[in-house]
């Protein structure tokens, strides 16, 4: 967003010394990051120092990290150097956060843009023009095929974006206070979202903050039957609790739940009843955003008319809640000290541009093409190693396989073996537990997928039959 060159800040940012410093940093990054060319084992001379760092981390946070992973601070696309000197293929990118992978020059430039602002953080009382631009772009993308999403509220986490979404829905439909959600859903770690999330162990000892009723998920092996079952459950709940539901909450591809996409027919059947019953519809796109054939998964599934409230996060670097003017709360319900850091806002803008510039969207866009390529390769691995891997599951740049029969212990072992062999993925779901990948959509190449499959091939060859 252009500001007047009369402003001192613009003169500062346009100072030739700033431009020169940017060029020097970009050149240094390019030289050093180019030295990362593929997998590398840990360096024995760094083992003690690395183990000490992991110990300190474990002590400080009160538990060991999932992987003994500490970044060195340098990478190249999906490849990252770790503090033990190894280089690994990062196909989980902080659970879907780094859409351009590691050490991408555009992300470094965006961080510099942030650093050139007068404050590190921005908030509801103090925002800068890039925040306006980010909100306007997210709204324009959301409205592109007709959704009535007029407003965009930035926040610092997916959980906070979801809390704001719940508040908007509950406030608008008060006194209705029950929520309908899909089996297996995950919505975040606040107390209300732990009540919404379909994982009892995530709320052990925590009082239930919301009354939630669950609907059976879509089953691709029985599309009609599973849709009818979900519709029947929805109707039964509405009869049981008339006028008490404020919100139907849906993830269109369940993420933490195990990479189960629904279908347009399944979602429409549920949304139409929700509409009749005046139940607001929220699409939680914190994980799905920008990973399917359209920026928003509700566009991929052609559900624009039902998008009352939508949340996004992760890859956008800043999280957000989008909603229509009709739902604009009356009163001071929505506000936060922080909306995001100046660097995250600049990086969010750069990320949206990179997704577009790299042709991620469309039926034959990069996301869907890379999915097809990866899925075919995983299929070949399944044929080569019968009984050890099945699938793939997921959609677009959310792709998963089931190791063995999906026993949790086997899947955990598998993920650790993958890590030590040089590729990072993560578990998802239970019964079966799957292994999922969230490759960075704007930079993953077919060569990266080939490298991933070659490491997986090696792991599979050494994995015992379950
Ligand atoms: C679908 C979904 N919603 C919400 C969240 C919570 O986001 P955050 O961890 O940024 O609070 C996640 C995180 O994994 C998610 O996958």
PDB file of N, CA and C in Angstrom, residues 4 29 64 120 186 201 270 289-290 295 335 359 389 413 418:
ATOM      1  N   UNK A   4       2.160   8.388   1.225  1.00  0.00           N
ATOM      2  CA  UNK A   4       2.718   9.610   0.651  1.00  0.00           C
ATOM      3  C   UNK A   4       4.209   9.733   0.950  1.00  0.00           C
ATOM      4  N   UNK A  29      22.122 -14.340   1.959  1.00  0.00           N
ATOM      5  CA  UNK A  29      21.192 -15.464   2.160  1.00  0.00           C
ATOM      6  C   UNK A  29      21.285 -16.428   0.975  1.00  0.00           C
ATOM      7  N   UNK A  64       9.719 -33.122  26.930  1.00  0.00           N
ATOM      8  CA  UNK A  64      10.561 -33.221  25.732  1.00  0.00           C
ATOM      9  C   UNK A  64       9.771 -32.795  24.502  1.00  0.00           C
ATOM     10  N   UNK A 120       7.376  -3.443  16.869  1.00  0.00           N
ATOM     11  CA  UNK A 120       7.410  -4.872  16.531  1.00  0.00           C
ATOM     12  C   UNK A 120       5.993  -5.414  16.419  1.00  0.00           C
ATOM     13  N   UNK A 186     -10.919 -30.894  15.338  1.00  0.00           N
ATOM     14  CA  UNK A 186      -9.959 -30.235  16.230  1.00  0.00           C
ATOM     15  C   UNK A 186     -10.096 -28.738  16.003  1.00  0.00           C
ATOM     16  N   UNK A 201      -9.176 -36.560  25.660  1.00  0.00           N
ATOM     17  CA  UNK A 201      -7.925 -36.431  26.436  1.00  0.00           C
ATOM     18  C   UNK A 201      -7.346 -35.020  26.381  1.00  0.00           C
ATOM     19  N   UNK A 270     -25.961 -30.915   5.058  1.00  0.00           N
ATOM     20  CA  UNK A 270     -25.963 -30.424   6.443  1.00  0.00           C
ATOM     21  C   UNK A 270     -26.229 -28.923   6.492  1.00  0.00           C
ATOM     22  N   UNK A 289      -6.729 -23.617   4.719  1.00  0.00           N
ATOM     23  CA  UNK A 289      -6.600 -22.420   3.881  1.00  0.00           C
ATOM     24  C   UNK A 289      -5.368 -22.517   2.969  1.00  0.00           C
ATOM     25  N   UNK A 290      -5.602 -22.273   1.698  1.00  0.00           N
ATOM     26  CA  UNK A 290      -4.572 -22.207   0.643  1.00  0.00           C
ATOM     27  C   UNK A 290      -3.971 -23.551   0.261  1.00  0.00           C
ATOM     28  N   UNK A 295      -8.261 -20.715  -2.739  1.00  0.00           N
ATOM     29  CA  UNK A 295      -7.674 -20.238  -1.481  1.00  0.00           C
ATOM     30  C   UNK A 295      -8.437 -20.753  -0.253  1.00  0.00           C
ATOM     31  N   UNK A 335     -11.794  -7.658  20.558  1.00  0.00           N
ATOM     32  CA  UNK A 335     -10.622  -6.786  20.595  1.00  0.00           C
ATOM     33  C   UNK A 335      -9.464  -7.563  21.196  1.00  0.00           C
ATOM     34  N   UNK A 359       0.984 -19.988  -8.904  1.00  0.00           N
ATOM     35  CA  UNK A 359      -0.165 -20.684  -9.518  1.00  0.00           C
ATOM     36  C   UNK A 359      -0.629 -21.868  -8.679  1.00  0.00           C
ATOM     37  N   UNK A 389       2.055 -49.878   4.121  1.00  0.00           N
ATOM     38  CA  UNK A 389       1.583 -48.506   3.869  1.00  0.00           C
ATOM     39  C   UNK A 389       0.339 -48.574   2.994  1.00  0.00           C
ATOM     40  N   UNK A 413       6.416 -44.947  15.857  1.00  0.00           N
ATOM     41  CA  UNK A 413       7.759 -45.462  15.523  1.00  0.00           C
ATOM     42  C   UNK A 413       8.131 -45.067  14.104  1.00  0.00           C
ATOM     43  N   UNK A 418      11.279 -42.024  10.220  1.00  0.00           N
ATOM     44  CA  UNK A 418      11.327 -41.058   9.106  1.00  0.00           C
ATOM     45  C   UNK A 418      12.210 -39.876   9.478  1.00  0.00           C
TER      46      UNK A 418
END
